[in-house]
CSV table of N, CA and C and ligand atoms in Angstrom, one decimal:
chain,number,residue,atom,x,y,z
A,14,MET,N,1.2,-1.1,0.1
A,14,MET,CA,-0.2,-0.4,-0.1
A,14,MET,C,0.8,1.5,-0.1
A,15,LYS,N,0.6,2.0,-1.1
A,15,LYS,CA,1.4,3.5,-1.4
A,15,LYS,C,0.6,4.7,-0.8
A,16,ILE,N,1.3,5.4,0.7
A,16,ILE,CA,0.0,6.9,0.9
A,16,ILE,C,1.3,8.2,0.5
A,17,LEU,N,0.4,8.9,-0.2
A,17,LEU,CA,1.4,10.1,-0.5
A,17,LEU,C,1.6,10.7,0.3
A,18,VAL,N,2.6,11.4,0.7
A,18,VAL,CA,2.2,12.8,2.0
A,18,VAL,C,2.6,14.0,1.6
A,19,LEU,N,1.7,15.3,1.7
A,19,LEU,CA,1.4,16.6,0.8
A,19,LEU,C,2.3,17.2,1.9
A,20,HIS,N,3.0,18.2,1.4
A,20,HIS,CA,3.4,19.4,2.4
A,20,HIS,C,3.0,20.9,1.5
A,21,GLY,N,2.4,21.4,2.1
A,21,GLY,CA,1.9,22.6,1.4
A,21,GLY,C,2.7,23.6,1.7
A,22,PRO,N,2.5,24.9,1.5
A,22,PRO,CA,3.1,26.3,1.0
A,22,PRO,C,4.4,26.6,2.9
A,23,ASN,N,5.2,26.6,2.3
A,23,ASN,CA,6.1,27.2,2.9
A,23,ASN,C,6.6,26.7,4.3
A,24,LEU,N,6.0,24.9,4.4
A,24,LEU,CA,6.7,23.7,4.5
A,24,LEU,C,8.3,23.6,5.4
A,25,ASN,N,8.4,23.7,4.1
A,25,ASN,CA,9.7,23.7,3.2
A,25,ASN,C,11.0,24.7,4.7
A,26,LEU,N,10.6,25.8,5.6
A,26,LEU,CA,11.0,26.3,6.4
A,26,LEU,C,11.4,25.8,7.8
A,27,LEU,N,10.4,25.3,7.5
A,27,LEU,CA,10.4,24.2,9.4
A,27,LEU,C,12.2,24.3,9.4
A,28,GLY,N,12.3,24.3,11.3
A,28,GLY,CA,13.4,23.8,11.6
A,28,GLY,C,13.9,25.4,11.8
A,29,GLN,N,13.8,26.0,10.9
A,29,GLN,CA,14.3,27.4,10.7
A,29,GLN,C,14.5,28.9,10.9
A,30,ARG,N,12.7,28.8,10.7
A,30,ARG,CA,11.9,30.2,11.4
A,30,ARG,C,10.8,29.9,12.5
A,31,GLU,N,10.3,30.5,13.2
A,31,GLU,CA,9.4,30.3,13.8
A,31,GLU,C,9.2,28.9,15.3
A,32,PRO,N,10.4,29.1,15.0
A,32,PRO,CA,10.3,27.5,16.2
A,32,PRO,C,9.3,27.7,17.2
A,33,ASP,N,9.2,28.3,17.5
A,33,ASP,CA,8.2,28.9,18.9
A,33,ASP,C,6.3,28.1,18.5
A,34,THR,N,6.1,28.4,17.2
A,34,THR,CA,5.1,28.1,16.5
A,34,THR,C,4.8,26.3,16.3
A,35,TYR,N,6.0,26.8,15.0
A,35,TYR,CA,6.4,25.1,14.7
A,35,TYR,C,7.2,24.2,14.4
A,36,GLY,N,7.8,24.2,15.6
A,36,GLY,CA,9.1,23.9,16.5
A,36,GLY,C,10.3,23.2,15.7
A,37,THR,N,10.5,22.4,16.1
A,37,THR,CA,12.8,23.5,15.8
A,37,THR,C,13.1,21.9,14.7
A,38,GLN,N,11.8,20.8,14.6
A,38,GLN,CA,11.8,19.7,13.1
A,38,GLN,C,11.8,20.3,12.2
A,39,THR,N,12.9,19.7,11.8
A,39,THR,CA,12.6,20.3,9.7
A,39,THR,C,11.9,19.3,8.9
A,40,LEU,N,11.8,19.7,8.0
A,40,LEU,CA,10.7,18.7,7.0
A,40,LEU,C,11.3,17.0,6.3
A,41,ALA,N,12.7,17.4,6.3
A,41,ALA,CA,13.1,16.2,6.2
A,41,ALA,C,13.1,15.8,7.7
A,42,GLY,N,13.6,15.7,8.7
A,42,GLY,CA,12.9,14.7,9.8
A,42,GLY,C,11.9,14.5,10.0
A,43,ILE,N,10.9,15.5,10.0
A,43,ILE,CA,8.8,15.3,10.1
A,43,ILE,C,9.1,13.9,9.2
A,44,ASN,N,9.7,13.9,7.5
A,44,ASN,CA,9.6,12.7,7.3
A,44,ASN,C,9.9,11.4,7.3
A,45,LEU,N,11.7,11.1,7.9
A,45,LEU,CA,12.0,10.6,8.3
A,45,LEU,C,11.7,9.7,9.4
A,46,GLY,N,10.8,10.5,10.4
A,46,GLY,CA,10.0,10.1,11.6
A,46,GLY,C,8.6,9.2,10.6
A,47,LEU,N,7.9,9.7,9.6
A,47,LEU,CA,7.4,9.1,8.9
A,47,LEU,C,7.1,7.6,8.8
A,48,GLN,N,8.7,8.0,8.0
A,48,GLN,CA,9.6,6.3,7.5
A,48,GLN,C,8.9,5.0,8.1
A,49,THR,N,10.2,5.5,9.6
A,49,THR,CA,10.1,4.8,10.8
A,49,THR,C,8.5,4.2,11.0
A,50,VAL,N,7.4,4.9,11.3
A,50,VAL,CA,6.0,4.5,11.6
A,50,VAL,C,5.5,4.1,10.1
A,51,ALA,N,6.4,4.5,9.5
A,51,ALA,CA,5.5,3.7,7.7
A,51,ALA,C,5.6,2.1,8.1
A,52,ALA,N,7.4,2.0,7.7
A,52,ALA,CA,8.5,0.6,8.4
A,52,ALA,C,7.6,-0.5,9.0
A,53,GLU,N,6.9,0.2,9.9
A,53,GLU,CA,5.8,-0.6,11.5
A,53,GLU,C,4.5,-1.0,10.6
A,54,LEU,N,4.3,-0.1,9.9
A,54,LEU,CA,2.7,0.1,9.4
A,54,LEU,C,3.0,-1.7,8.0
A,55,GLY,N,3.9,-1.4,7.6
A,55,GLY,CA,4.0,-1.8,6.0
A,55,GLY,C,3.7,-1.3,4.8
A,56,VAL,N,4.1,-0.2,5.3
A,56,VAL,CA,3.5,1.1,4.1
A,56,VAL,C,4.5,2.0,2.8
A,57,GLU,N,4.0,2.9,2.1
A,57,GLU,CA,5.5,2.9,1.8
A,57,GLU,C,5.2,4.3,1.5
A,58,LEU,N,5.8,5.2,1.0
A,58,LEU,CA,5.3,6.5,0.6
A,58,LEU,C,6.2,7.2,0.1
A,59,GLU,N,5.4,9.0,-0.7
A,59,GLU,CA,5.6,9.2,-1.5
A,59,GLU,C,5.3,10.4,-0.9
A,60,PHE,N,6.7,11.2,-1.2
A,60,PHE,CA,6.8,12.7,-0.1
A,60,PHE,C,6.7,14.1,-1.7
A,61,LEU,N,5.9,15.0,-1.0
A,61,LEU,CA,6.1,15.8,-2.1
A,61,LEU,C,5.8,17.2,-1.2
A,62,GLN,N,7.2,18.2,-0.9
A,62,GLN,CA,6.8,19.8,-0.5
A,62,GLN,C,6.3,20.8,-1.4
A,63,SER,N,5.3,21.5,-2.3
A,63,SER,CA,5.4,22.9,-2.8
A,63,SER,C,5.1,24.2,-2.1
A,64,ASN,N,5.1,25.5,-2.7
A,64,ASN,CA,4.7,26.1,-2.1
A,64,ASN,C,3.8,26.3,-2.9
A,65,HIS,N,3.4,25.9,-3.8
A,65,HIS,CA,2.6,26.1,-5.0
A,65,HIS,C,0.9,25.3,-5.2
A,66,GLU,N,-0.2,26.1,-5.6
A,66,GLU,CA,-1.5,25.3,-4.8
A,66,GLU,C,-1.4,24.4,-6.1
A,67,GLY,N,-0.9,24.5,-7.4
A,67,GLY,CA,-1.0,23.6,-8.8
A,67,GLY,C,-0.4,23.0,-8.6
A,68,VAL,N,1.1,22.5,-8.3
A,68,VAL,CA,1.6,21.7,-8.1
A,68,VAL,C,1.4,20.6,-7.1
A,69,LEU,N,0.4,20.8,-6.2
A,69,LEU,CA,0.2,19.8,-5.5
A,69,LEU,C,-1.3,19.3,-6.0
A,70,ILE,N,-2.1,20.4,-6.9
A,70,ILE,CA,-3.1,19.1,-7.2
A,70,ILE,C,-2.4,18.5,-8.6
A,71,ASP,N,-1.8,19.0,-9.0
A,71,ASP,CA,-0.8,18.2,-10.4
A,71,ASP,C,0.0,16.8,-9.9
A,72,ALA,N,0.2,16.9,-9.2
A,72,ALA,CA,0.7,15.5,-7.8
A,72,ALA,C,-0.6,15.2,-7.6
A,73,LEU,N,-1.8,15.5,-7.2
A,73,LEU,CA,-3.4,14.0,-6.8
A,73,LEU,C,-3.0,13.5,-8.2
A,74,HIS,N,-3.6,14.8,-9.1
A,74,HIS,CA,-3.7,14.0,-10.4
A,74,HIS,C,-2.9,13.0,-10.8
A,75,ALA,N,-1.2,13.4,-10.9
A,75,ALA,CA,-0.9,12.4,-11.9
A,75,ALA,C,-0.7,11.1,-10.4
A,76,ARG,N,-0.7,11.3,-9.1
A,76,ARG,CA,-0.4,9.5,-9.0
A,76,ARG,C,-1.8,9.1,-8.0
A,77,PHE,N,-2.6,9.7,-8.3
A,77,PHE,CA,-4.0,8.9,-7.4
A,77,PHE,C,-4.3,7.5,-7.6
A,78,ALA,N,-4.5,7.1,-9.4
A,78,ALA,CA,-4.2,5.2,-9.2
A,78,ALA,C,-3.1,4.9,-8.9
A,79,SER,N,-2.1,5.0,-8.4
A,79,SER,CA,-0.9,4.5,-7.9
A,79,SER,C,-0.9,4.7,-6.7
A,80,VAL,N,-2.0,5.4,-5.3
A,80,VAL,CA,-1.5,5.4,-3.9
A,80,VAL,C,-2.7,5.1,-3.5
A,81,ALA,N,-3.1,4.8,-2.6
A,81,ALA,CA,-4.7,4.4,-1.6
A,81,ALA,C,-4.9,5.4,-0.9
A,82,GLY,N,-4.2,6.1,-0.4
A,82,GLY,CA,-4.0,7.5,0.2
A,82,GLY,C,-3.5,8.8,0.2
A,83,VAL,N,-4.2,9.5,1.3
A,83,VAL,CA,-3.0,10.8,1.5
A,83,VAL,C,-2.8,11.3,2.2
A,84,VAL,N,-1.9,11.8,3.2
A,84,VAL,CA,-2.2,12.5,4.2
A,84,VAL,C,-1.0,13.8,4.1
A,85,ILE,N,-2.3,14.7,4.3
A,85,ILE,CA,-1.3,16.1,4.0
A,85,ILE,C,-2.2,17.7,5.4
A,86,ASN,N,-0.6,17.8,5.4
A,86,ASN,CA,-0.3,19.7,5.5
A,86,ASN,C,-0.7,20.7,4.5
A,87,PRO,N,-2.0,20.8,4.0
A,87,PRO,CA,-2.1,21.3,3.2
A,87,PRO,C,-1.6,23.1,3.5
A,88,ALA,N,-1.4,23.4,5.1
A,88,ALA,CA,-0.3,24.6,5.1
A,88,ALA,C,-1.6,25.5,5.3
A,89,GLY,N,-0.8,27.1,4.7
A,89,GLY,CA,-2.3,28.2,4.1
A,89,GLY,C,-3.1,27.7,3.1
A,90,LEU,N,-2.9,27.2,2.5
A,90,LEU,CA,-3.8,26.7,1.5
A,90,LEU,C,-5.8,26.2,2.1
A,91,THR,N,-5.5,25.7,3.3
A,91,THR,CA,-5.7,25.2,4.1
A,91,THR,C,-7.1,25.8,4.3
A,92,HIS,N,-7.0,26.5,4.8
A,92,HIS,CA,-8.1,28.4,5.0
A,92,HIS,C,-8.6,28.7,3.8
A,93,THR,N,-8.3,28.5,2.3
A,93,THR,CA,-8.4,29.5,1.3
A,93,THR,C,-8.7,28.4,-0.3
A,94,SER,N,-8.0,27.2,-0.2
A,94,SER,CA,-8.3,26.8,-1.4
A,94,SER,C,-9.3,26.3,-2.0
A,95,VAL,N,-9.8,26.6,-2.5
A,95,VAL,CA,-11.2,25.4,-3.7
A,95,VAL,C,-10.9,24.5,-4.4
A,96,ALA,N,-9.9,24.9,-5.1
A,96,ALA,CA,-9.2,24.5,-6.2
A,96,ALA,C,-8.6,22.8,-5.6
A,97,LEU,N,-8.3,23.1,-4.4
A,97,LEU,CA,-7.5,22.0,-3.3
A,97,LEU,C,-8.4,20.4,-2.9
A,98,ARG,N,-9.6,21.5,-2.3
A,98,ARG,CA,-10.4,21.1,-2.1
A,98,ARG,C,-11.5,19.9,-3.5
A,99,ASP,N,-11.6,20.9,-4.4
A,99,ASP,CA,-12.1,19.8,-5.1
A,99,ASP,C,-10.8,19.2,-6.6
A,100,ALA,N,-10.0,19.3,-5.9
A,100,ALA,CA,-9.0,18.2,-6.2
A,100,ALA,C,-8.8,16.8,-5.3
A,101,LEU,N,-9.0,17.3,-4.2
A,101,LEU,CA,-8.7,16.1,-2.9
A,101,LEU,C,-10.5,15.7,-4.1
A,102,LEU,N,-11.5,15.9,-3.6
A,102,LEU,CA,-12.9,15.5,-3.9
A,102,LEU,C,-12.5,14.0,-5.5
A,103,GLY,N,-12.5,15.6,-6.5
A,103,GLY,CA,-12.3,14.7,-7.8
A,103,GLY,C,-11.1,13.5,-8.2
A,104,VAL,N,-10.3,13.2,-7.5
A,104,VAL,CA,-9.1,12.1,-6.8
A,104,VAL,C,-9.9,10.8,-6.5
A,105,SER,N,-10.6,11.8,-5.8
A,105,SER,CA,-11.8,10.2,-4.8
A,105,SER,C,-10.8,9.3,-3.8
A,106,LEU,N,-9.4,10.5,-3.2
A,106,LEU,CA,-8.5,9.6,-2.7
A,106,LEU,C,-9.1,10.2,-0.7
A,107,PRO,N,-9.8,9.1,0.1
A,107,PRO,CA,-9.2,9.4,1.2
A,107,PRO,C,-7.7,9.4,1.9
A,108,PHE,N,-8.9,10.8,2.2
A,108,PHE,CA,-6.7,11.9,2.9
A,108,PHE,C,-7.2,12.3,4.7
A,109,VAL,N,-6.3,12.1,4.8
A,109,VAL,CA,-6.2,12.8,6.1
A,109,VAL,C,-5.8,14.4,6.2
A,110,GLU,N,-6.3,15.1,6.5
A,110,GLU,CA,-5.6,17.0,6.7
A,110,GLU,C,-4.7,17.3,8.7
A,111,VAL,N,-3.5,16.7,8.2
A,111,VAL,CA,-3.1,17.4,9.1
A,111,VAL,C,-1.9,18.6,9.6
A,112,HIS,N,-2.4,19.5,10.3
A,112,HIS,CA,-1.6,20.3,11.0
A,112,HIS,C,-0.4,20.3,12.5
A,113,LEU,N,0.6,21.3,12.5
A,113,LEU,CA,1.5,20.9,13.9
A,113,LEU,C,0.9,21.3,14.8
A,114,SER,N,0.5,22.8,14.6
A,114,SER,CA,-0.4,23.2,15.3
A,114,SER,C,-1.7,23.4,15.3
A,115,ASN,N,-2.0,23.6,16.6
A,115,ASN,CA,-3.5,23.5,17.1
A,115,ASN,C,-3.9,24.8,16.4
A,116,VAL,N,-4.6,24.3,15.4
A,116,VAL,CA,-5.7,25.5,14.3
A,116,VAL,C,-6.3,26.4,15.0
A,117,HIS,N,-6.9,25.7,16.2
A,117,HIS,CA,-7.9,26.4,16.8
A,117,HIS,C,-7.8,27.5,18.3
A,118,ALA,N,-6.5,27.1,18.0
A,118,ALA,CA,-6.2,28.0,19.8
A,118,ALA,C,-5.3,29.3,19.0
A,119,ARG,N,-5.0,29.8,17.2
A,119,ARG,CA,-4.9,31.0,17.3
A,119,ARG,C,-5.6,31.3,16.4
A,120,GLU,N,-5.7,32.2,15.5
A,120,GLU,CA,-6.2,33.6,14.9
A,120,GLU,C,-7.4,32.9,14.5
A,121,PRO,N,-8.4,33.8,14.4
A,121,PRO,CA,-9.8,33.0,14.2
A,121,PRO,C,-9.6,32.4,12.4
A,122,PHE,N,-8.9,33.2,11.6
A,122,PHE,CA,-9.5,32.9,10.4
A,122,PHE,C,-8.7,31.1,10.1
A,123,ARG,N,-7.8,30.4,11.4
A,123,ARG,CA,-7.0,29.6,10.5
A,123,ARG,C,-8.3,28.9,11.3
A,124,ARG,N,-9.4,28.7,11.8
A,124,ARG,CA,-10.5,27.8,12.1
A,124,ARG,C,-11.3,27.1,11.3
A,125,HIS,N,-11.1,27.9,10.2
A,125,HIS,CA,-12.3,27.8,9.2
A,125,HIS,C,-11.1,26.5,7.8
A,126,SER,N,-11.4,25.1,7.9
A,126,SER,CA,-10.9,24.7,7.0
A,126,SER,C,-11.9,24.5,5.7
A,127,HIS,N,-10.8,24.5,4.0
A,127,HIS,CA,-12.0,23.9,3.2
A,127,HIS,C,-11.6,22.9,3.2
A,128,LEU,N,-11.0,21.9,3.9
A,128,LEU,CA,-11.1,20.6,3.3
A,128,LEU,C,-11.4,19.7,4.5
A,129,SER,N,-12.1,20.1,6.0
A,129,SER,CA,-12.3,18.9,7.0
A,129,SER,C,-13.5,18.5,7.0
A,130,ASP,N,-14.3,19.4,6.5
A,130,ASP,CA,-15.5,18.3,6.3
A,130,ASP,C,-15.6,16.7,5.2
A,131,VAL,N,-14.3,17.5,4.6
A,131,VAL,CA,-13.9,15.8,2.9
A,131,VAL,C,-13.3,15.3,3.8
A,132,ALA,N,-12.4,15.1,4.7
A,132,ALA,CA,-11.7,15.0,5.3
A,132,ALA,C,-11.7,13.5,6.2
A,133,ARG,N,-11.1,12.0,5.9
A,133,ARG,CA,-11.7,10.8,7.1
A,133,ARG,C,-11.0,11.5,8.1
A,134,GLY,N,-10.5,12.0,9.0
A,134,GLY,CA,-10.1,12.3,10.0
A,134,GLY,C,-9.3,13.8,9.6
A,135,VAL,N,-9.0,14.4,11.2
A,135,VAL,CA,-8.0,15.6,11.0
A,135,VAL,C,-7.2,15.6,12.7
A,136,VAL,N,-6.0,15.7,12.6
A,136,VAL,CA,-5.3,15.7,13.6
A,136,VAL,C,-4.8,17.2,13.5
A,137,CYS,N,-4.6,18.4,14.6
A,137,CYS,CA,-3.7,18.9,15.0
A,137,CYS,C,-3.1,19.6,16.6
A,138,GLY,N,-2.1,20.1,15.8
A,138,GLY,CA,-1.7,20.5,17.5
A,138,GLY,C,-0.4,19.6,18.3
A,139,PHE,N,-0.3,18.5,18.0
A,139,PHE,CA,1.0,17.9,18.6
A,139,PHE,C,2.1,17.3,17.2
A,140,GLY,N,2.2,19.1,17.1
A,140,GLY,CA,3.7,19.3,16.0
A,140,GLY,C,4.0,18.1,15.0
A,141,PRO,N,5.3,17.1,15.0
A,141,PRO,CA,5.1,16.4,14.0
A,141,PRO,C,4.7,14.6,14.0
A,142,MET,N,3.9,15.0,15.8
A,142,MET,CA,3.5,13.8,15.5
A,142,MET,C,2.1,13.8,15.3
A,143,SER,N,1.6,15.1,14.8
A,143,SER,CA,0.0,15.2,14.1
A,143,SER,C,0.5,14.0,12.7
A,144,TYR,N,1.8,14.3,12.3
A,144,TYR,CA,1.5,13.1,10.8
A,144,TYR,C,1.4,12.0,11.2
A,145,GLU,N,2.0,11.7,12.2
A,145,GLU,CA,1.9,10.1,12.8
A,145,GLU,C,0.8,9.8,12.8
A,146,LEU,N,0.2,10.3,13.6
A,146,LEU,CA,-1.0,9.6,14.1
A,146,LEU,C,-2.2,10.0,13.3
A,147,GLY,N,-2.0,11.1,12.5
A,147,GLY,CA,-2.5,11.0,10.6
A,147,GLY,C,-2.2,10.3,9.8
A,148,LEU,N,-1.3,9.4,9.5
A,148,LEU,CA,-0.2,8.1,8.6
A,148,LEU,C,-0.8,7.3,9.5
A,149,ARG,N,-1.4,6.8,11.0
A,149,ARG,CA,-1.7,5.4,11.8
A,149,ARG,C,-3.5,5.3,11.1
A,150,GLY,N,-3.8,6.7,11.8
A,150,GLY,CA,-5.2,6.8,11.6
A,150,GLY,C,-6.1,6.2,10.2
A,151,LEU,N,-5.3,6.6,9.0
A,151,LEU,CA,-6.0,6.5,7.9
A,151,LEU,C,-5.7,5.0,7.5
A,152,VAL,N,-3.9,4.4,7.9
A,152,VAL,CA,-3.8,3.2,7.1
A,152,VAL,C,-4.7,2.8,7.6
A,153,GLU,N,-4.7,2.6,9.3
A,153,GLU,CA,-5.8,1.7,9.8
A,153,GLU,C,-6.9,1.5,9.0
A,154,GLY,N,-8.1,2.7,9.2
A,154,GLY,CA,-9.3,2.8,8.2
A,154,GLY,C,-8.6,1.9,6.9
A,155,LEU,N,-8.4,2.7,6.5
A,155,LEU,CA,-8.1,1.5,4.8
A,155,LEU,C,-7.8,0.3,5.4
A,156,ARG,N,-7.7,-0.2,5.9
A,156,ARG,CA,-7.1,-1.9,6.1
A,156,ARG,C,-8.3,-2.4,6.7
A,157,ARG,N,-9.4,-1.6,7.3
A,157,ARG,CA,-10.5,-2.3,7.8
A,157,ARG,C,-11.4,-2.6,7.2
A,158,PRO,N,-11.6,-4.1,6.9
A,158,PRO,CA,-13.0,-4.4,6.1
A,158,PRO,C,-14.3,-3.1,6.0
B,18,CA2,O1,0.0,24.2,11.8
B,18,CA2,C1,0.2,23.9,10.4
B,18,CA2,O2,1.0,22.3,10.3
B,18,CA2,C2,-0.2,25.0,9.5
B,18,CA2,O3,-0.5,24.2,8.8
B,18,CA2,C3,1.3,25.7,9.1
B,18,CA2,C4,0.6,27.2,8.4
B,18,CA2,C5,-0.7,27.4,8.6
B,18,CA2,O4,-1.0,28.5,7.9
B,18,CA2,C6,-1.5,26.7,9.1
B,18,CA2,O5,-2.8,27.4,9.9
B,18,CA2,C7,-1.2,25.5,10.4
B,18,CA2,C8,1.8,27.4,8.1
B,18,CA2,C9,2.9,26.3,7.6
B,18,CA2,C10,4.2,27.6,7.2
B,18,CA2,O6,5.4,26.7,8.2
B,18,CA2,C11,6.5,27.6,8.5
B,18,CA2,C12,6.9,26.9,8.8
B,18,CA2,C13,7.8,27.8,9.3
B,18,CA2,C14,8.1,29.2,9.5
B,18,CA2,C15,7.3,29.4,8.4
B,18,CA2,C16,6.8,29.4,8.6
């Protein structure tokens, strides 16, 4: 089983800026931690980070036939992107939305997500562990008969 892990805009800066909000872990470190969980679960991961909405959408179009589901941190696109929502619905892939920070404890505009109501699940506020919990939840759900 292959899972696509998508990281949205600015997450390439992790570990270099705003450690009080997003922690000190780099994106490479998060991906490495996810690889350990994936090995335990017996699944394969494919990673992509992009600062461009269209690149993320193109990746969904290109990969939907070869992956079983998606773990996505849509970053700022969470709160703005109808196009990303349409793409996730369009490819009919089960996905989990994850956030490092607790978006409900921050500015009011972060409380709305264009994706949450069509996600299998949403995990936020646990730092890099949000991704790991999201991956575990997604795979467990996909394996349930
Ligand atoms: O908490 C999260 O994971 C977010 O998805 C992060 C987004 C933010 O817009 C969402 O509301 C919540 C921002 C990602 C920006 O990442 C940075 C990392 C380091 C330095 C600056 C930005």
